[in-house]
XYZ file of C-alpha atoms in Angstrom:
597
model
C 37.573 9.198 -10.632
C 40.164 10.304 -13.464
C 37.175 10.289 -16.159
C 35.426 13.087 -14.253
C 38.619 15.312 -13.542
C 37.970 16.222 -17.033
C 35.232 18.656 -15.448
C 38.243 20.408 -13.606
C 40.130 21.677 -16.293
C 38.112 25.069 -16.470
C 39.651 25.269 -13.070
C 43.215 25.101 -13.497
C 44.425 28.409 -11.877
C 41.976 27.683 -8.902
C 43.434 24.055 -8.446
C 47.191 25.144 -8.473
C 46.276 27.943 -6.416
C 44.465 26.510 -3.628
C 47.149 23.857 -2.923
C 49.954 26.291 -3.038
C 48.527 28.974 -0.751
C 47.973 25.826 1.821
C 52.031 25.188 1.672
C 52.409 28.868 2.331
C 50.552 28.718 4.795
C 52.056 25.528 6.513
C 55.422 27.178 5.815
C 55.094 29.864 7.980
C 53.354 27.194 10.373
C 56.563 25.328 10.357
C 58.621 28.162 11.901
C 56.716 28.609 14.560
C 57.993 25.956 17.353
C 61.553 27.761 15.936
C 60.514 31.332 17.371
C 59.132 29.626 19.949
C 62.348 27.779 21.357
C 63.936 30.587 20.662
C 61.386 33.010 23.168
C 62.758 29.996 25.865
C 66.222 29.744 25.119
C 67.237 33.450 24.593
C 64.139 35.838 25.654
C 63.216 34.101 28.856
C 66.255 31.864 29.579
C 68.069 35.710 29.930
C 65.616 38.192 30.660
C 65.436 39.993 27.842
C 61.659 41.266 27.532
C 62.121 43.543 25.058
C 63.432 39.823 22.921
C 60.372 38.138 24.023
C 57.966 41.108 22.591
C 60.010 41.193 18.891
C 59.515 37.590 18.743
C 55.360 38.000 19.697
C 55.604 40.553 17.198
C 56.835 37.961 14.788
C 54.304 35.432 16.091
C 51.541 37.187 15.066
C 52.260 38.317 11.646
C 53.568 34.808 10.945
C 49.378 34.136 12.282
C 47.880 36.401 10.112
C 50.078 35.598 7.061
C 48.801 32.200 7.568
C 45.117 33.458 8.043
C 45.634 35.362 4.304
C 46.871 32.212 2.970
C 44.327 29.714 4.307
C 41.171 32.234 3.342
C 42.614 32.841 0.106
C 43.143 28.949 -0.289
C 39.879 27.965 0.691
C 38.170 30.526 -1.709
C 40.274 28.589 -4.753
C 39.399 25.498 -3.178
C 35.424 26.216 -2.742
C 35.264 28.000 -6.374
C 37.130 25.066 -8.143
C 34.774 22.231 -6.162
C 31.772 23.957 -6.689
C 32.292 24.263 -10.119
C 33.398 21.158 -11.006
C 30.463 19.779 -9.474
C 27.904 22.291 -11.215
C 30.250 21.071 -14.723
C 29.509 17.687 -13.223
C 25.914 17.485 -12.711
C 25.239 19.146 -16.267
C 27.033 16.187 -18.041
C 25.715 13.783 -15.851
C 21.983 15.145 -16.248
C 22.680 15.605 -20.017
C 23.893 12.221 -20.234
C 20.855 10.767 -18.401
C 18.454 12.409 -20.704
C 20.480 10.721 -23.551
C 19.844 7.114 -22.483
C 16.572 5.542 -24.323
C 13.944 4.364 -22.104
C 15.277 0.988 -21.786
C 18.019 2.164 -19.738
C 16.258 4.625 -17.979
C 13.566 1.599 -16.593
C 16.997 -0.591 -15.738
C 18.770 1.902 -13.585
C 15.644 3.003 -11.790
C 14.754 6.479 -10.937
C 15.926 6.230 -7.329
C 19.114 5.499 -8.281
C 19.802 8.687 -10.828
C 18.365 10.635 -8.299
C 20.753 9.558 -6.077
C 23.645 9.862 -8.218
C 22.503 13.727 -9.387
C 22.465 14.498 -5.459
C 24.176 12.592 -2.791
C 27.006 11.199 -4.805
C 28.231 14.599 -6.535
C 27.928 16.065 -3.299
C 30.185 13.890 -1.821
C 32.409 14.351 -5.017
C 32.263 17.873 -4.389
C 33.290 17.562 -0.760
C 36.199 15.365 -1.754
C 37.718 17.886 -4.194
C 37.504 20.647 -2.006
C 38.742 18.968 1.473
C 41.452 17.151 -1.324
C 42.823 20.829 -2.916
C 43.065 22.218 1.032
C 44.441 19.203 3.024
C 45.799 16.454 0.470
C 49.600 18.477 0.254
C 49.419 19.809 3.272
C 49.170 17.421 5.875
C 51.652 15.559 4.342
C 53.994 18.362 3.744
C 53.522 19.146 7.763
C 54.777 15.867 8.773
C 57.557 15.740 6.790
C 58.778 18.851 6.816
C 58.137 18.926 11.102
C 60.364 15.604 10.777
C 62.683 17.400 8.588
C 62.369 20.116 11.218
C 63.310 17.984 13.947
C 66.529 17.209 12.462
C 67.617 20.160 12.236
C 67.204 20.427 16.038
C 68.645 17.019 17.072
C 69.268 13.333 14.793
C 68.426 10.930 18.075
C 65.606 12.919 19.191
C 64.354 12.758 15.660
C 64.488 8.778 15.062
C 61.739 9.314 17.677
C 59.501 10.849 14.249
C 61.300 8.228 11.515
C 59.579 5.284 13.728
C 56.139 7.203 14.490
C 55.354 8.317 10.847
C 55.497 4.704 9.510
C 53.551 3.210 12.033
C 50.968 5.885 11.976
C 50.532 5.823 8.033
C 50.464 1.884 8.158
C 47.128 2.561 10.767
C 45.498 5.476 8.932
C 45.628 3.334 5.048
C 44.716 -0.238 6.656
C 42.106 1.668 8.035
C 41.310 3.206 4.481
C 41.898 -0.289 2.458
C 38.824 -1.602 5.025
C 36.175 0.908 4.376
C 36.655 2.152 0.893
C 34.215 -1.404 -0.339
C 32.027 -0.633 2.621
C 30.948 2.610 1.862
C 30.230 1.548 -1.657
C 28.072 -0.696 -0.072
C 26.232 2.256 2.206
C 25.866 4.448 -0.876
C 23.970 1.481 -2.390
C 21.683 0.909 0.871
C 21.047 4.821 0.416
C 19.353 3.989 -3.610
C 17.667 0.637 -1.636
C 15.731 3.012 0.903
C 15.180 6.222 -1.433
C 13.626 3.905 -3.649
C 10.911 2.432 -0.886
C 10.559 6.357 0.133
C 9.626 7.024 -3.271
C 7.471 4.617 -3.870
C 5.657 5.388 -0.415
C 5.167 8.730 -1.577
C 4.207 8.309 -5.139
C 1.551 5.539 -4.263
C 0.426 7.030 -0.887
C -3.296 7.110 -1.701
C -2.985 3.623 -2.323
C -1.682 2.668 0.416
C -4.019 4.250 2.607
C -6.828 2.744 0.101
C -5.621 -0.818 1.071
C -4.660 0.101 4.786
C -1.378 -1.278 3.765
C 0.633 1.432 6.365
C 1.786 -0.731 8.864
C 2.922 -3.303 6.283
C 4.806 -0.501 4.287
C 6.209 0.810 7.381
C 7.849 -2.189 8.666
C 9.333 -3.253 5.011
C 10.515 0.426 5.044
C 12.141 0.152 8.675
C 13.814 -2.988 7.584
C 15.138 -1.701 4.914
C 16.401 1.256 7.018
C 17.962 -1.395 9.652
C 20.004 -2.945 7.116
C 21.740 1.144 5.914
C 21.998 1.820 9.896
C 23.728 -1.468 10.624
C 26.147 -1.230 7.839
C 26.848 2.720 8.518
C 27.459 2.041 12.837
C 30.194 -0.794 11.356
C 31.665 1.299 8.968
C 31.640 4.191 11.413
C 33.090 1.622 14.031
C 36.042 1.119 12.051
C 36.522 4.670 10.913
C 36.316 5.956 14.320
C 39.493 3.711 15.356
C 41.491 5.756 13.277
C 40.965 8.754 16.241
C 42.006 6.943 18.909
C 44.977 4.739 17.279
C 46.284 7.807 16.260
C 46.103 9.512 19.233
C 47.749 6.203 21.305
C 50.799 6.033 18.989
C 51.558 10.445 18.919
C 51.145 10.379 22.807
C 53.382 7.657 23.312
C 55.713 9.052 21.129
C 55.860 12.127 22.794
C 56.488 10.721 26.583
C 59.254 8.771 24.291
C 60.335 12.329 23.336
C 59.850 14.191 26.500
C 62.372 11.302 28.473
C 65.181 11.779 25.284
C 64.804 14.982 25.332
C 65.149 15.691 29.258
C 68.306 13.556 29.188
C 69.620 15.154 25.985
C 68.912 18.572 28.425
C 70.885 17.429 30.841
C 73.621 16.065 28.746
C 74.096 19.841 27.586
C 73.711 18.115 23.913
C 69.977 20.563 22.969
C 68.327 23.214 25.126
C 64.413 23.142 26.858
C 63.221 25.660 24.378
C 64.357 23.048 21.241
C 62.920 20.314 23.350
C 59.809 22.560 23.533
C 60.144 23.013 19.751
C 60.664 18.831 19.228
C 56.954 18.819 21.419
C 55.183 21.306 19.026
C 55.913 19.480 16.184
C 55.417 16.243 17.357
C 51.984 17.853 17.787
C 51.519 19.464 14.768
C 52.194 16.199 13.095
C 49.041 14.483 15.444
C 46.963 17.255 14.006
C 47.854 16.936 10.715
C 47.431 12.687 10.608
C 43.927 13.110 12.218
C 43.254 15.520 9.433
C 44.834 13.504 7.143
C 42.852 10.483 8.721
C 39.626 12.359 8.080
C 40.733 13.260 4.895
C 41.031 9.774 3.720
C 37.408 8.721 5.230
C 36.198 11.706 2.813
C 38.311 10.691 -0.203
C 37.185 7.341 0.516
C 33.556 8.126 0.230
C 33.965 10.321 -2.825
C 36.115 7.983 -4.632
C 33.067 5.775 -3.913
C 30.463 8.017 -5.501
C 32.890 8.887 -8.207
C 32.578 5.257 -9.554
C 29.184 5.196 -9.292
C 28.991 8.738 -10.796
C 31.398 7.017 -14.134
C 29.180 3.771 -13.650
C 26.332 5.524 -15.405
C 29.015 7.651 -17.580
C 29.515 4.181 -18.578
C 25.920 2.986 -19.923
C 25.491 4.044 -23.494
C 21.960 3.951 -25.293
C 20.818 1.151 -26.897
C 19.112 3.669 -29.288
C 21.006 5.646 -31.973
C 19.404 8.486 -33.349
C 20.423 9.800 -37.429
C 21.778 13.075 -37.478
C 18.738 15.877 -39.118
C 21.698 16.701 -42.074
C 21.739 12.600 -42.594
C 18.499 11.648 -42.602
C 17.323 14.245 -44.745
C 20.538 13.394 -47.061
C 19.136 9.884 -47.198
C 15.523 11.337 -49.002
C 17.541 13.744 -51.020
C 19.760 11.159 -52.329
C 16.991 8.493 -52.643
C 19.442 6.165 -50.940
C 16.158 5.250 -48.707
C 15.218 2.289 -49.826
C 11.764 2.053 -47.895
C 10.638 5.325 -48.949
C 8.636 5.306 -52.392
C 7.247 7.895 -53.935
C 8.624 11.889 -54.802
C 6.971 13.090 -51.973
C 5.952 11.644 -48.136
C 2.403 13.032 -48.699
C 1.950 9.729 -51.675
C 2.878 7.073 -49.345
C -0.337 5.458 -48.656
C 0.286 4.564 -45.214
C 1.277 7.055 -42.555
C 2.129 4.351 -39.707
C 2.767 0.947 -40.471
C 3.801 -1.673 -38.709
C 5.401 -5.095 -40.244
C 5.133 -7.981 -37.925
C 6.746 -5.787 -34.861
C 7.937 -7.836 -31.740
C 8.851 -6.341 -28.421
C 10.561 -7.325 -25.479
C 11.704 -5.469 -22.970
C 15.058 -5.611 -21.334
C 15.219 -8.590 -18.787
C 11.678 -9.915 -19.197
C 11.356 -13.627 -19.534
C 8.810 -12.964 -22.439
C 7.528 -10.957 -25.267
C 5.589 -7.838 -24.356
C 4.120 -7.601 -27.964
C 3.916 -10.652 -30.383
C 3.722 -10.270 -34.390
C 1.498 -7.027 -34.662
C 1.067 -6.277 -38.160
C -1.238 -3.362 -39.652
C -1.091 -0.138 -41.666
C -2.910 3.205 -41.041
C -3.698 5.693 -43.652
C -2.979 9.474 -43.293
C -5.682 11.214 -41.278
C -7.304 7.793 -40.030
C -8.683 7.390 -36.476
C -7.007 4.377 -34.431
C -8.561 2.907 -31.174
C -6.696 0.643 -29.194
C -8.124 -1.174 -26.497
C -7.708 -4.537 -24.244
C -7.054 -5.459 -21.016
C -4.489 -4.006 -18.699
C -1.218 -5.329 -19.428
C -2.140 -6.447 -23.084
C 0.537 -3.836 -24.254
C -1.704 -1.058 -25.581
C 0.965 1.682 -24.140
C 3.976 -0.749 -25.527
C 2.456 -0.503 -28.750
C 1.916 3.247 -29.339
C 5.438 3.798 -27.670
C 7.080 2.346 -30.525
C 5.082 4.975 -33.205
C 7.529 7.533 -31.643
C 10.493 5.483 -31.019
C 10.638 5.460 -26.781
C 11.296 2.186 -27.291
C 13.126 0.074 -30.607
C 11.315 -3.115 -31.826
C 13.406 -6.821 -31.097
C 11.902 -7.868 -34.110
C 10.261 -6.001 -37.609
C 9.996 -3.160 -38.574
C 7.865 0.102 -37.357
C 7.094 2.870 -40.079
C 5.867 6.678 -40.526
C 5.292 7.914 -44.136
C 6.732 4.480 -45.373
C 10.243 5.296 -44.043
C 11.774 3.325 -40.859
C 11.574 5.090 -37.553
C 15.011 4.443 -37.191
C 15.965 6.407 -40.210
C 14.642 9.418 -38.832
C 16.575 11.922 -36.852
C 14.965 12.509 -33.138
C 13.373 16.205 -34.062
C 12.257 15.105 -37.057
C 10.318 12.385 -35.511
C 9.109 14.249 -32.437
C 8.093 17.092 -35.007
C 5.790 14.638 -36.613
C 4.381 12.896 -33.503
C 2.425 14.323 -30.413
C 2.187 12.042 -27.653
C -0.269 12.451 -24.681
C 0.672 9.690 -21.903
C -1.452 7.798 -19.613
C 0.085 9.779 -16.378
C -0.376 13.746 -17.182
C 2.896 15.817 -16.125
C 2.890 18.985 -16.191
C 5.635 21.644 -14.472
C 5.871 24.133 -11.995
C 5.547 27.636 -14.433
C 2.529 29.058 -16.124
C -0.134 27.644 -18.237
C 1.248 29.289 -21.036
C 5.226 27.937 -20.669
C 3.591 24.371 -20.112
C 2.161 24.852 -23.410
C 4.911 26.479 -25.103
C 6.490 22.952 -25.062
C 4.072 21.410 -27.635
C 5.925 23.907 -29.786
C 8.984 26.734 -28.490
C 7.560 30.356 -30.219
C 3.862 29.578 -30.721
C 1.727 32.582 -31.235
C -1.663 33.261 -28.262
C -4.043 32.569 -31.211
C -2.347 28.900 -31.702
C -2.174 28.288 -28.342
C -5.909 29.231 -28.021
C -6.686 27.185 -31.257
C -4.719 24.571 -29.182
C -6.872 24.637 -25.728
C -10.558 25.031 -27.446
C -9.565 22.220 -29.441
C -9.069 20.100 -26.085
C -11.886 21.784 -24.284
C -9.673 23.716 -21.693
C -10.326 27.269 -23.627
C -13.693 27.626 -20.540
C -11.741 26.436 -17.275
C -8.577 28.634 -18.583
C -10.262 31.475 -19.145
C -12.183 31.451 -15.457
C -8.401 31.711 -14.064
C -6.976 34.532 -12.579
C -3.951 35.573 -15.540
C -5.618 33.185 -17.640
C -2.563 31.605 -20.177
C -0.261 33.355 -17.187
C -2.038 31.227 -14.653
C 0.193 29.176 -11.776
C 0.725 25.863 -12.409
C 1.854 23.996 -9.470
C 4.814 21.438 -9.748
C 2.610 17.916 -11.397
C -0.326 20.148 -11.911
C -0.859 19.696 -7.944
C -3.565 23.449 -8.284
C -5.499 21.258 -10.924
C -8.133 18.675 -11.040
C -7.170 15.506 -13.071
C -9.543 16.557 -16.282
C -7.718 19.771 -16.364
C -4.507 18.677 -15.947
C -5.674 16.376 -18.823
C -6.785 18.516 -21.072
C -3.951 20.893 -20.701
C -1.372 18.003 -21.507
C -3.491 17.447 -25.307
C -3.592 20.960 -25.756
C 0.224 21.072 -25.163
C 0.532 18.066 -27.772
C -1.967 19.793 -30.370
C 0.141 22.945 -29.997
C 2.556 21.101 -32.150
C 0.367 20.270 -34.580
C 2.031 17.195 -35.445
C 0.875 14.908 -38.360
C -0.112 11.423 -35.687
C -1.333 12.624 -32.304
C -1.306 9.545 -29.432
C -3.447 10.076 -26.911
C -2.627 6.992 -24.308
C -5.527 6.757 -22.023
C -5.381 10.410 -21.489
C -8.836 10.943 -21.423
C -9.840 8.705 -18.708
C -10.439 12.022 -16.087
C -13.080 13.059 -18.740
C -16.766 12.826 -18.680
C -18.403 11.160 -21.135
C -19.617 14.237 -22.951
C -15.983 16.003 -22.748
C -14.643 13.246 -24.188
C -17.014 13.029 -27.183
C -16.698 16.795 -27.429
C -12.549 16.239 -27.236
C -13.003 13.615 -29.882
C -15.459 15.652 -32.643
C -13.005 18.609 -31.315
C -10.189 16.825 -33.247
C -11.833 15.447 -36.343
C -12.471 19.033 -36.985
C -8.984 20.073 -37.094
C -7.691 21.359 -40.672
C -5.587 19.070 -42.010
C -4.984 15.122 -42.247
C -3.915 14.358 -38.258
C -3.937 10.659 -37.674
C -5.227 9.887 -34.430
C -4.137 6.921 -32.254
C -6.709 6.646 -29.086
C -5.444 4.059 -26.563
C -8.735 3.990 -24.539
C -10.311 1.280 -21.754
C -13.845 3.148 -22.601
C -15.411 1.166 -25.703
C -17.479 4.327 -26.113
C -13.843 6.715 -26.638
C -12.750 4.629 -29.592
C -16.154 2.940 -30.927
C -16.375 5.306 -34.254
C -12.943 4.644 -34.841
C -11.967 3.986 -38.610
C -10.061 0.872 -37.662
C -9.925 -0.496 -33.906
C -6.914 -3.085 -32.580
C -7.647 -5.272 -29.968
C -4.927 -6.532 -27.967
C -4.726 -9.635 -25.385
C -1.734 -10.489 -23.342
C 0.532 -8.973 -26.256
C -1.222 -10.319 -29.434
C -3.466 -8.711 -31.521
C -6.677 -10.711 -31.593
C -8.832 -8.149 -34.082
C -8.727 -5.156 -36.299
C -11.933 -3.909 -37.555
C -14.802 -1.338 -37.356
C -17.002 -1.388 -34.031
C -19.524 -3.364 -36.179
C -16.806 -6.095 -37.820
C -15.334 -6.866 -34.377
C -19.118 -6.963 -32.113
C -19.584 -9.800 -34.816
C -16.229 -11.885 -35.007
C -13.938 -10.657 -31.694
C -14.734 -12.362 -28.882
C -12.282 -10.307 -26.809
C -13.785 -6.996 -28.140
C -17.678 -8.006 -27.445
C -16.458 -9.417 -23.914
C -15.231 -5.951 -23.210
C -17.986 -3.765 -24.801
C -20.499 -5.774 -23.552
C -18.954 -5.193 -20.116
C -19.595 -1.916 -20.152
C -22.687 -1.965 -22.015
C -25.859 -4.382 -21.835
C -26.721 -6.019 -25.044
C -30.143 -4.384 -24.812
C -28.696 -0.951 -24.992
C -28.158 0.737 -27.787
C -25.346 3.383 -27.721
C -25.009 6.320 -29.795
C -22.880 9.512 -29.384
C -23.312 12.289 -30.867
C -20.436 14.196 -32.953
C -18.692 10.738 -32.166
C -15.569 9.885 -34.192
């Protein structure tokens, strides 16, 4: 918890304040049982109304003194929480979206989402009950103990013994759950994550008719959080009625001292009256206090889960822009040949690359070695899970080769800085996302500040100019959140014109034609050999037909690469390769495309 009180320090004033105005406020609560015994002892003990009605008088401006205080308390306390967590969740959320992809796939998304929600709320809740309550409960007891001393020393051992015992109850109590509810907080990730999934895959699910069998995994899951929460609520709610058992039998201790200190002549009925109120104020304040503690306990709880991911750093380091373009200037690069990056001969190359991916028991991709020259067209294709998406991940650097070495324009991937590289590469992924907004602000991220005409260029080129224009606003269109108002070609379509936007020098288009008809696609590919300028293309495809005109095409199987060829070299010596085309396609049939690549 003490690494994220750093985001309180904007709030200095507001946590001083808050805390303060609280004492005040239990000040002037303190003197209460005092007018009080007083009202007994001298108003109505000798008739004296007029007495009685100054000391009402004083009763209710020592109320609303105490209202000022506790509104203006709470209003430090709120504004200080609230803040902290809104500080809070930018750090974390900036944080998150530092980690590489490595981490992101080990934490899961259930769990940031989590984290981002649930646990700062709970953080939140903490600091604010903690600014309010945390000094003065405390400074009740005590100072009603202190109180009672002033009235009468026997009558106050009475508080010396109840204090002790109640404290020992409320932080036993505390010690128990504090490991539990770090154990319900990570129940909560177990059964967000089955939610998500449910939802995510839903169509699936139905496809199968696997509902029953997801429900009952689901409500198991759900047992196991409602069992552990009704034991840790079990033992929390003790704290209630211990509490309650020890103050009451403390006061019927008082009540018998008191009436025979009353009848010794030694303290009067309106102090023993006073002794009662602040035996009771001190009950109020420890089941406050006791509640307190339940929510510190749960925050404290989410706070180390909170610094748990503060705690993860990236496995990927990213060059500074001023450093890596130091590097070129001072030729310190030792893989980059050449005065200029247009003369390397190779825009992508890749030198006997490995991959493995945290906690897998084997290699993802095994010893894939080629080179691609500037404004070449690359298919990729093999079966599912041969690591065609593993392989074009690594061109832009979501995820760092175990072994050799991946490079654009003859210089290390790793030497670049993270806009450079993103500058240079467009990536289209297999799953299209885009955001709730406009057409146009979805495609204003291919490239912040493009002009209508290149975001026109952008959607002809991907053959979404026709369905965009038939929209109401056209480029000002709705987008839904995921695209949900669009079919899965448009959505499609809309995600390459976003990357073409860019124009970067290698587009990667991961299966992100697959929505497409066959004469879309062709039209997307002839689309994109016609664009000025030397764009290499990398087409990750499961259609033989998308990536058959290809200048080079790399077959993969269960991680290796098993050919590299034109359509015609690999039809002749990739047995792979012909087992897939000729899947598609009977030997007998002869296919052409037109304006194919």
């Amino acid at each position: 918890m003490r690494k994220l009180l750093v985001y309180l320090k904007q709030y200095k004033k507001e946590t001083v304040c808050a805390p303060l105005f609280k004492m005040l406020e239990a000040t002037f609560e303190l003197f209460v049982p005092l007018v009080m015994a007083a009202i007994i002892d001298t108003g109505i003990k000798g008739g004296e109304v007029s007495y009685v009605l100054q000391m009402g008088l004083l009763l209710i401006a020592l109320g609303l003194i105490g209202l000022v205080c506790s509104i203006t308390a709470q209003y430090f306390a709120a504004k200080a929480a609230v803040g902290f967590s809104t500080g809070l969740k930018h750090a974390l959320f900036q944080h998150i979206q530092s980690l590489s992809f490595t981490e992101i796939d080990t934490l899961g998304t259930s769990t940031m989402i989590t984290r981002m929600t649930s646990d700062v709320n709970q953080v939140q809740n903490g600091v604010n009950m903690v600014l309010r309550l945390f000094l003065r409960s405390p400074f009740i007891v005590f100072g009603a103990m202190i109180m009672a001393f002033t009235i009468d020393v026997k009558a106050a051992l009475i508080f010396v013994v109840t204090i002790p015992l109640l404290s020992v109850v409320v932080f036993g109590i505390m010690m128990l759950t504090m490991p539990m509810y770090k154990k319900v907080q990570a129940g909560l990730d177990t059964v967000l994550g089955a939610t998500r999934e449910n939802l995510t895959g839903a169509r699936v699910i139905r496809a199968f008719n696997k509902e029953e069998e997801e429900i009952e995994q689901f409500e198991k899951k759900n047992a196991v959080l409602a069992d552990l929460q009704l034991f840790v609520g079990k033992i929390s709610a003790l704290t209630n009625p211990v509490t309650y058992i020890i103050i009451n039998a403390a006061t019927i201790i008082l009540l018998y001292t008191g009436a025979i200190r009353v009848n010794e002549g030694t303290i009067t009925q309106g102090q023993v009256v006073a002794l009662v109120n602040y035996m009771s104020q001190i009950l109020i304040e420890l089941v406050k206090l006791a509640n307190l503690i339940i929510t510190i306990t749960k925050a404290l709880a989410c706070a180390n889960r909170i610094e748990s991911i503060f705690e993860i750093e990236s496995s990927m380091t990213w060059e500074q822009a001023a450093d890596a373009a130091g590097r070129i200037a001072a030729g310190k690069d030792k893989e980059q040949t050449g005065d200029a990056l247009s003369t390397v001969p190779y825009v992508v190359d890749f030198d006997h690359v490995h991959l493995s991916y945290a906690g897998a028991g084997a290699e993802s991709l095994s010893d894939i070695d080629f080179k691609v020259k500037r404004g070449e067209t690359v298919g990729i294709i093999g079966g599912t899970g041969s690591g065609k998406s593993s392989l074009v991940n690594m061109i832009p650097r979501f995820y760092d080769a175990t072994q050799g070495t991946v490079r654009i324009d003859g210089k290390d991937v790793k030497h670049y800085s993270m806009e450079e590289l993103r500058q240079k590469v467009g990536v289209v992924l297999q799953k299209a996302v885009l955001f709730a907004g406009t057409i146009r602000e979805n495609l204003l991220w291919g490239k912040e500040g493009a002009s209508e005409e290149e975001l026109w260029q952008a959607l002809t080129a991907a053959q979404a100019k026709e369905f965009v224009e038939g929209k109401d606003g056209k480029l000002d269109a709705p987008v839904a959140q995921a695209g949900r108002n669009l079919s899965g070609g448009q959505k499609q379509r809309l995600t390459i014109a976003r990357a073409l936007v860019g124009k970067p020098e290698i587009l990667i288009l991961d299966d992100s034609a697959s929505a497409l008809d066959y004469a879309t696609d062709a039209a997307l590919r002839k689309a994109l050999r016609e664009l000025p300028g030397e764009m290499t293309v990398f087409i990750v495809s499961q259609r033989a037909s998308s990536i058959q005109h290809a200048d080079q095409i790399i077959v993969l199987d269960d991680g290796m690469m098993v050919g590299c060829g034109t359509h015609e070299e690999l039809l002749q010596n990739c047995e792979v390769y012909q087992e897939i085309y000729y899947s598609q396609y009977p030997k007998t049939e002869n296919v052409t495309e037109k304006g194919g690549m």
